[in-house]
Short mmCIF file of C-alpha atoms in Angstrom, two decimals:
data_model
loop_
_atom_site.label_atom_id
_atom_site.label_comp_id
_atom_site.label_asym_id
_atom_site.label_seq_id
_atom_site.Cartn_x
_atom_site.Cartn_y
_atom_site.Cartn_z
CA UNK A 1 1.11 76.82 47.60
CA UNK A 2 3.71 76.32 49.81
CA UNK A 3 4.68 74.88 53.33
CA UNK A 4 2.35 71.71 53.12
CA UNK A 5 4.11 69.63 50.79
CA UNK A 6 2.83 66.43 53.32
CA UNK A 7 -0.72 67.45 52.25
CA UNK A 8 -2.83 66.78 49.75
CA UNK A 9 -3.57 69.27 47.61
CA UNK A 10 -6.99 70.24 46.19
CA UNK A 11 -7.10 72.65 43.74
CA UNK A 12 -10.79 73.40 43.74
CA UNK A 13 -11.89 76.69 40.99
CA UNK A 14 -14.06 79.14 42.84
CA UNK A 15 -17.95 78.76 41.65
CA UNK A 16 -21.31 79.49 42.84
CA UNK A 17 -23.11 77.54 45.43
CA UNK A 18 -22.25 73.70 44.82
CA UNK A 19 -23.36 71.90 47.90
CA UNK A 20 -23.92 68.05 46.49
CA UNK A 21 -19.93 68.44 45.90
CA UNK A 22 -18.70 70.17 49.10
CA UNK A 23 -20.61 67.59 50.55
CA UNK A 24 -18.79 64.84 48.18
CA UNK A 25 -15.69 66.66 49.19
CA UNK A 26 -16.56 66.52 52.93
CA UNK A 27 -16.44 63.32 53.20
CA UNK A 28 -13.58 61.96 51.07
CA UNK A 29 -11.41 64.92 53.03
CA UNK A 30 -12.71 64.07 56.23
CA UNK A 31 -9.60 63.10 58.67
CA UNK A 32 -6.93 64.23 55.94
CA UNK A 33 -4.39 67.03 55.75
CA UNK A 34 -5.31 69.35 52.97
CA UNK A 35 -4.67 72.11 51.35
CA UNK A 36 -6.86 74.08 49.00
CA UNK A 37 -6.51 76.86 46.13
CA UNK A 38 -9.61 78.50 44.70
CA UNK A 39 -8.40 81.06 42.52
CA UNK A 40 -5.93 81.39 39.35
CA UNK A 41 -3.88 83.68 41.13
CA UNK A 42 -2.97 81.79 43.82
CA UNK A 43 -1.59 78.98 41.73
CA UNK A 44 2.26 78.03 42.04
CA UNK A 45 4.69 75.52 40.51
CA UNK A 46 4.76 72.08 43.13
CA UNK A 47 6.50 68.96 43.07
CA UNK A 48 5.65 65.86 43.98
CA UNK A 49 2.47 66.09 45.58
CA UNK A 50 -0.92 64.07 45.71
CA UNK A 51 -3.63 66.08 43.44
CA UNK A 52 -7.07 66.26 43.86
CA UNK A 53 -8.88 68.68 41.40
CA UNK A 54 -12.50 69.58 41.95
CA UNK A 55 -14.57 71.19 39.55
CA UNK A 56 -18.00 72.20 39.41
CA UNK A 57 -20.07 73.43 36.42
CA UNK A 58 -23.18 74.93 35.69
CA UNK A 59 -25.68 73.55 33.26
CA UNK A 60 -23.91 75.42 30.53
CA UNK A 61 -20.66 73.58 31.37
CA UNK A 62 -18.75 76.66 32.22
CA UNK A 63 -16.91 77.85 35.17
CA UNK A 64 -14.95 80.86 34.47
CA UNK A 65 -12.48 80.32 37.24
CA UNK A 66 -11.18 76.40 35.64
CA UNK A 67 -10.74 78.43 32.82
CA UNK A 68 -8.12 80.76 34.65
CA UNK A 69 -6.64 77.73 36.06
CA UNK A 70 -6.83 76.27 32.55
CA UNK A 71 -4.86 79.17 30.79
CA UNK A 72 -2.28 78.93 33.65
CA UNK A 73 -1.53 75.23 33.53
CA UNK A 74 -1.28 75.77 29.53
CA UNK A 75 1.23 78.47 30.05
CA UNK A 76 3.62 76.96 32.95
CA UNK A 77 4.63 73.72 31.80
CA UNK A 78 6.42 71.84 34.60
CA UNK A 79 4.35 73.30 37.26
CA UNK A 80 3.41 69.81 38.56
CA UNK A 81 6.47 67.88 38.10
CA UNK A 82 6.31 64.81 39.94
CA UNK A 83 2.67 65.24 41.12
CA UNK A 84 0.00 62.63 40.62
CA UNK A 85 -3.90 63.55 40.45
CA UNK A 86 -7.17 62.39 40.18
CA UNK A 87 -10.34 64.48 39.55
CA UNK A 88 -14.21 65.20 40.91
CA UNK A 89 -16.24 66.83 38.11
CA UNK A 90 -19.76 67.95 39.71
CA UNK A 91 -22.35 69.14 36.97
CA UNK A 92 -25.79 70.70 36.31
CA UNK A 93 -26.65 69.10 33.06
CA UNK A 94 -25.89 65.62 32.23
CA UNK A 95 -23.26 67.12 29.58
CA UNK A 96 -20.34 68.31 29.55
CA UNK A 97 -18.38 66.89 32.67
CA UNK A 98 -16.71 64.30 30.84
CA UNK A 99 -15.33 66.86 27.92
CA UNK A 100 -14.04 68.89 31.03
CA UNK A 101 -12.38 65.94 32.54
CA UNK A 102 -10.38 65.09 29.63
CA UNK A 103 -9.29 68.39 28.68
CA UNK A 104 -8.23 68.60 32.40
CA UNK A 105 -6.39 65.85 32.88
CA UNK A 106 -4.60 66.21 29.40
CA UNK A 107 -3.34 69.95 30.18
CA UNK A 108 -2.39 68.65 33.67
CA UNK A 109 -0.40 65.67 32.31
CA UNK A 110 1.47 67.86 29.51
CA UNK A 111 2.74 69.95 32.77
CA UNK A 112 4.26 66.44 34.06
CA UNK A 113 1.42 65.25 36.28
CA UNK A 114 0.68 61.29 36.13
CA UNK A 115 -3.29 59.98 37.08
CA UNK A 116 -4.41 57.06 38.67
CA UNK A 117 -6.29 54.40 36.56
CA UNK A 118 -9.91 55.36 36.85
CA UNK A 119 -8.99 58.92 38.08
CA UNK A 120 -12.32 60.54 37.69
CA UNK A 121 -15.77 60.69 40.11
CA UNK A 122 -18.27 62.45 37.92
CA UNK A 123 -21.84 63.73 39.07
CA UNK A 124 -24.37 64.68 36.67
CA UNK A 125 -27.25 66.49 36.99
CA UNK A 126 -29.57 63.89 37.81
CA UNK A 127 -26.64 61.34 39.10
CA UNK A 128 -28.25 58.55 36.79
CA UNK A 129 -24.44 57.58 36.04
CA UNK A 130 -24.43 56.41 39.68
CA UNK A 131 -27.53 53.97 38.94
CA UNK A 132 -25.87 51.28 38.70
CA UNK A 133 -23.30 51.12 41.58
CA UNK A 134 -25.79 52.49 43.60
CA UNK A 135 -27.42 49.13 43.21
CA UNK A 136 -24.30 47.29 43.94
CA UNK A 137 -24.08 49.38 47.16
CA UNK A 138 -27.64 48.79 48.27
CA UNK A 139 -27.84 52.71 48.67
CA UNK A 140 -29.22 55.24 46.92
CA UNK A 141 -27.44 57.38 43.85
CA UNK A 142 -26.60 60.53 45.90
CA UNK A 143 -24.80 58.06 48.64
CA UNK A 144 -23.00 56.06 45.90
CA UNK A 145 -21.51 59.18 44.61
CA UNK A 146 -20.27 60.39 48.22
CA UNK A 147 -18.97 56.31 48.72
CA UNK A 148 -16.80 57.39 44.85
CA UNK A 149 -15.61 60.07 46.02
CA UNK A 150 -14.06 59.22 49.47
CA UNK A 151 -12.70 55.85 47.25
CA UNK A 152 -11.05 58.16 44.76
CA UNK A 153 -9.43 59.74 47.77
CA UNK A 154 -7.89 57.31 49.35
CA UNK A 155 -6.77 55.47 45.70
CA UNK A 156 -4.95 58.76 44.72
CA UNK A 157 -2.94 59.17 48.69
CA UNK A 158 -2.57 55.08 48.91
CA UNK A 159 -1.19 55.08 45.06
CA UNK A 160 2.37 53.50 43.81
CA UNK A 161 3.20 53.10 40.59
CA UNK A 162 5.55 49.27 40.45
CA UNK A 163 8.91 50.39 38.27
CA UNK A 164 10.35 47.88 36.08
CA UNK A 165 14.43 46.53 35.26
CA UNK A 166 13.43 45.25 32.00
CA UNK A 167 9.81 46.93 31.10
CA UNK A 168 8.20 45.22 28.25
CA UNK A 169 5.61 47.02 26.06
CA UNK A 170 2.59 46.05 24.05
CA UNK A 171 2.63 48.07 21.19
CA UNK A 172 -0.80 48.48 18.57
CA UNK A 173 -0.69 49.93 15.81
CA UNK A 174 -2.79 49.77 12.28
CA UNK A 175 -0.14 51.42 9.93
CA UNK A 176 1.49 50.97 7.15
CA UNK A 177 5.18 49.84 7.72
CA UNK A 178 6.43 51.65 4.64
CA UNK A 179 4.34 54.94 4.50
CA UNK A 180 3.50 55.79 8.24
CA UNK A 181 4.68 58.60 9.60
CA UNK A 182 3.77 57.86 12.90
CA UNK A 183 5.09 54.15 12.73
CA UNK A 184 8.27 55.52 11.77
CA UNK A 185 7.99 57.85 14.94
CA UNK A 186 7.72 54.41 16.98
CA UNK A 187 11.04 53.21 15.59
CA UNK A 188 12.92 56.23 15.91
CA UNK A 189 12.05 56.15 19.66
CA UNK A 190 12.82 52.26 19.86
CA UNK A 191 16.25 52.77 18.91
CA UNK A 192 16.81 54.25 22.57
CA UNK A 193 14.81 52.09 24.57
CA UNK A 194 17.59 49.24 23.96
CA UNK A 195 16.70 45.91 25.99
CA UNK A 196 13.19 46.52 26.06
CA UNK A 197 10.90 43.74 25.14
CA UNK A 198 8.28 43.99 22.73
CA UNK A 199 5.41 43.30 21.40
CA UNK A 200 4.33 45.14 18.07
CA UNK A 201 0.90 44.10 16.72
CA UNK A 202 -0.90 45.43 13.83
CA UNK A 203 -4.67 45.69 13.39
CA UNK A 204 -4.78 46.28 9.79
CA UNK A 205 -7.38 45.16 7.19
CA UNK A 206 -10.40 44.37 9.61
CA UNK A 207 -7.93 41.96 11.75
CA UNK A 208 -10.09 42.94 14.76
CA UNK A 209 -14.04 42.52 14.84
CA UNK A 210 -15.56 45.66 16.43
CA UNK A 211 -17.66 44.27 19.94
CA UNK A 212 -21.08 43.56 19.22
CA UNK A 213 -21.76 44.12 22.88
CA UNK A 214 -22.36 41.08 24.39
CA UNK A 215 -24.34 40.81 27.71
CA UNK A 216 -22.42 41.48 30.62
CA UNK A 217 -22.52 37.92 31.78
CA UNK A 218 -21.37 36.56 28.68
CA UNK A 219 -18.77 39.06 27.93
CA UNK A 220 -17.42 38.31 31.85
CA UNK A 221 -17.67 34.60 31.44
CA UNK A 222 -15.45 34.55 28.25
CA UNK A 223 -13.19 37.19 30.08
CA UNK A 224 -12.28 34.75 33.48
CA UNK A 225 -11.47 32.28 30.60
CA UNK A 226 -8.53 35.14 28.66
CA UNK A 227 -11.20 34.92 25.90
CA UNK A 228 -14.16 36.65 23.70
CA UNK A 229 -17.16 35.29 22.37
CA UNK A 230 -15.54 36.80 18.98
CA UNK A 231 -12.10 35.28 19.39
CA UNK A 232 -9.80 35.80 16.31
CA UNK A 233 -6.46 38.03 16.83
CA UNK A 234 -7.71 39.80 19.78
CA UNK A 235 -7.85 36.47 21.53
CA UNK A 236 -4.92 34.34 19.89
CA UNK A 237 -2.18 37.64 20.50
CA UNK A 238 -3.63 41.18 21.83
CA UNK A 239 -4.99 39.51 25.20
CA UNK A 240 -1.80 37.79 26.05
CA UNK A 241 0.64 40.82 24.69
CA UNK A 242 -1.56 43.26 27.23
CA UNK A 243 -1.78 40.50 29.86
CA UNK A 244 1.99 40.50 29.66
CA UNK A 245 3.03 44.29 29.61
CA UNK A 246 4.08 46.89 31.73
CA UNK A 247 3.05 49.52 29.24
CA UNK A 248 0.90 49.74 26.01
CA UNK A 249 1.78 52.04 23.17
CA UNK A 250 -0.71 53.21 21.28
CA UNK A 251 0.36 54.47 17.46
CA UNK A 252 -2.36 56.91 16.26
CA UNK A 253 -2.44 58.35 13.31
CA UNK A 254 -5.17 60.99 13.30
CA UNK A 255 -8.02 59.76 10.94
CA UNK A 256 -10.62 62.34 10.67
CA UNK A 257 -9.82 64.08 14.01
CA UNK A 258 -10.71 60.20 15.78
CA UNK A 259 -9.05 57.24 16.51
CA UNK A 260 -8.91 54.84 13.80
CA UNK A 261 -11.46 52.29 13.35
CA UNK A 262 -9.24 49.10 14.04
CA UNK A 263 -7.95 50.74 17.52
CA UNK A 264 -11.29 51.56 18.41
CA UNK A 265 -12.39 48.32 17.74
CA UNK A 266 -9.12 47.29 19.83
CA UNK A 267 -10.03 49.60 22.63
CA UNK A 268 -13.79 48.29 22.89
CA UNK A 269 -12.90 44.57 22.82
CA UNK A 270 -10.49 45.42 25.65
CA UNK A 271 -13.41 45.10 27.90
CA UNK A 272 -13.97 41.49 28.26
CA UNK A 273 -10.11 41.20 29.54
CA UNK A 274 -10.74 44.23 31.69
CA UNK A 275 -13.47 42.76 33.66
CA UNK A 276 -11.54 39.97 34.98
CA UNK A 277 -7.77 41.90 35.42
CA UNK A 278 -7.25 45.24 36.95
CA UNK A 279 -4.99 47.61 34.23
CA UNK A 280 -3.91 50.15 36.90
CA UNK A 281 -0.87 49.19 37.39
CA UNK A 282 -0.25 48.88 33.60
CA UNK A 283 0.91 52.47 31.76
CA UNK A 284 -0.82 54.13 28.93
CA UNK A 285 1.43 55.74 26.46
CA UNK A 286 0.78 56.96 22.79
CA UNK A 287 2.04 58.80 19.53
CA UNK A 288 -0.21 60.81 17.45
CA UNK A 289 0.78 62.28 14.62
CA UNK A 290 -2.10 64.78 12.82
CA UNK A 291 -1.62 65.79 8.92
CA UNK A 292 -2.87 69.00 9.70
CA UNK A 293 -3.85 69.63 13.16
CA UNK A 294 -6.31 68.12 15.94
CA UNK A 295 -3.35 65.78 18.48
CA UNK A 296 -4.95 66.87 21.12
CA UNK A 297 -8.27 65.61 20.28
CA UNK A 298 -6.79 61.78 19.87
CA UNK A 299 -4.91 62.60 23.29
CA UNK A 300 -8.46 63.23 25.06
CA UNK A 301 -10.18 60.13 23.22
CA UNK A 302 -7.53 58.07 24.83
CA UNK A 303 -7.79 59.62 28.24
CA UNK A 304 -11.80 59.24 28.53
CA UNK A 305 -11.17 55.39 26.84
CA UNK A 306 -8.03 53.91 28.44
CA UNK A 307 -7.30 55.57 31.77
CA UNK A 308 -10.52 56.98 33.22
CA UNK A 309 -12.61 53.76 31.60
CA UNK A 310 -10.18 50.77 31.08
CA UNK A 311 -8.05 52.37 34.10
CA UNK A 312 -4.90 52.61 33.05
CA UNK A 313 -2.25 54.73 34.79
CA UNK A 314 -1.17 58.16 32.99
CA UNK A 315 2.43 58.75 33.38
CA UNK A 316 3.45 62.18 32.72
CA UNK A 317 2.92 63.59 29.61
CA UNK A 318 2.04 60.38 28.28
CA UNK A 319 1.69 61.55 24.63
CA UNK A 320 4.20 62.14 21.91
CA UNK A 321 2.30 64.55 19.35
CA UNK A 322 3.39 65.76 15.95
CA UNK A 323 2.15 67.28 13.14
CA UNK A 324 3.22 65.69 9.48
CA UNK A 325 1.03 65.14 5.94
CA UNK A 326 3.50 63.35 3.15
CA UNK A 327 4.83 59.73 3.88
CA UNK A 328 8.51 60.09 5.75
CA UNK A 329 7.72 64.37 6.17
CA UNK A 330 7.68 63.65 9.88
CA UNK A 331 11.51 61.92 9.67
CA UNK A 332 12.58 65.47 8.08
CA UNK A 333 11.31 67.35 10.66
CA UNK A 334 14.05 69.57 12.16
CA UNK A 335 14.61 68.47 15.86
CA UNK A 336 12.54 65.16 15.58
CA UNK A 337 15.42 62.92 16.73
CA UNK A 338 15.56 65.08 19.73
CA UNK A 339 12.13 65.13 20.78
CA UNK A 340 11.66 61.32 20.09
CA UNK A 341 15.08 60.54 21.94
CA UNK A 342 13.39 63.26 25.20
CA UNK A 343 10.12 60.89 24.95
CA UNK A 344 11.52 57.55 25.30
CA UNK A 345 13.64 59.23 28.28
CA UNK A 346 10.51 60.07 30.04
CA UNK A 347 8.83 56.85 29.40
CA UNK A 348 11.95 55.08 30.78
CA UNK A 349 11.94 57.29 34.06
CA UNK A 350 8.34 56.36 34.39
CA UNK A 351 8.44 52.83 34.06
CA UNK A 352 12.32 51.90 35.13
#
């Protein structure tokens, strides 16, 4: 992968015949420089280029060259330093392409690629998922994906991320200020992100209603007034913190392999403020810290719920995660200043 640095690059895994997505990718490549790898073996280290991976999968979900492509991205981090991607994930079931996507765009984003808010087209088999903005487009599914996929295009080549003097941060959390070893993360990183502003809110002790799903009407009328038909702390301090930031921090302490139920609830009541402001030009970061094992897991949840549904942008490697059981085990970790010192580095060079 060399010589085309000025074009975008598609890294595409070799499958069987997939012609509703070469037709997808037809026309949102039409007119543009590209340049395309099919094959594991042809994959190399690149900097600083525009990203567009397209996968297609059989009804069982598999395609045995991603996972080549997989395995290599796990085993060169740094191989897309600088890079920024987006994704097309074409299927033959109506399973399976979102787990894909995740675990995609979290193995690309550990090897220092950032994604565009909203950085996935996805087709399933019967394109039902496209129902609805094929309405919206007077057109007909099959069309409506083609119009997603030539938008997702031109969003990841048209793409700037705004950089901050003085970044503030929203941060949510639902911990325990004496026994949480991932709160305690969150300070240790604060200490060198001096003259940052922000805004630490905790969800604890059923602070935050779960959404009861309003209908979309109501939920958008209450959202063009900053509000929710359930009001409470969402309304009176998470809305404005969110409205206000650069960046939100999410402090996850792995529950049962899931997010915890207060930042889900945070996460779905997020949608009344999403439908009336745009996110993407807001960053996602988080810190997950497991007992036992399972980081990744909360990594992905955040990934399908924040950036490819809420839209938020991905900075590289986006996600601190560490592995500690006892209250303050984490803080005795050998080489934890280190590593929480490297991550508030990289979230400085991605917002300042």
């Amino acid at each position: 992968m060399s010589g085309q640095e000025d074009a975008l690059l598609v890294i595409r895994p070799r499958a069987g015949q997939a012609p509703r997505m070469e037709q997808a990718l037809a026309g949102a490549l039409a007119g543009r420089r590209c340049e395309t790898v099919e094959t594991a073996e042809a994959l190399r280290p690149v900097t600083g280029r525009r990203v567009l991976f397209a996968v297609a999968i059989g009804a069982d979900g598999v395609n045995l060259e991603y996972y080549r492509m997989l395995a290599w991205l796990r085993n060169h981090p740094g191989c897309l330093e600088g890079c920024l991607g987006a994704a097309i994930v074409d299927g033959q079931s109506e399973l399976y392409t979102k787990t894909l996507s995740r675990e995609l765009v979290l193995a690309a984003n550990l090897c220092g690629c950032a994604f565009i808010g909203a950085p996935l087209v996805e087709a399933t088999l019967t394109l039902h998922n496209f129902d609805i903005k094929a309405a919206n487009l007077g057109t007909d599914p099959l069309h409506a994906y083609q119009a997603a996929a030539r938008d997702l295009a031109d969003r990841l080549l048209s793409f700037e991320f705004q950089r901050h003097g003085a970044p503030r941060l929203a941060v949510l959390h639902a911990s325990s200020h004496k026994s949480s070893n991932t709160f305690a993360l969150w300070h240790l990183i604060r200490e060198s992100l001096p003259g940052w502003e922000t805004d630490e809110i905790g969800l604890r002790n059923g602070a935050v209603a779960d959404c009861g799903g309003c209908p979309y009407k109501m939920c958008l009328h209450f959202g063009e007034q900053g509000s929710c038909f359930y009001g409470g702390l969402m309304v009176e301090e998470v809305y404005p913190a969110v409205r206000a930031a650069d960046a939100v921090v999410m402090i996850c302490p792995n529950y049962n392999d899931a997010l915890n139920a207060n930042l889900t609830a945070f996460i779905n009541r997020l949608t009344a403020l999403y439908r009336t402001q745009s996110f993407r030009q807001k960053a996602l970061f988080a810190l997950v810290v497991s007992g036992y094992s399972g980081s990744d897991l909360l990594a992905r949840q955040l990934i399908g719920a924040l950036n490819m549904n809420k839209g938020f942008y991905l900075p590289p490697r986006f996600v601190m995660m560490e592995t500690a059981n006892k209250a303050g085990e984490l803080m005795a970790r050998p080489g934890i200043v280190d590593r929480a010192e490297a991550f508030a580095h990289s979230m400085e060079a991605a917002l300042v």
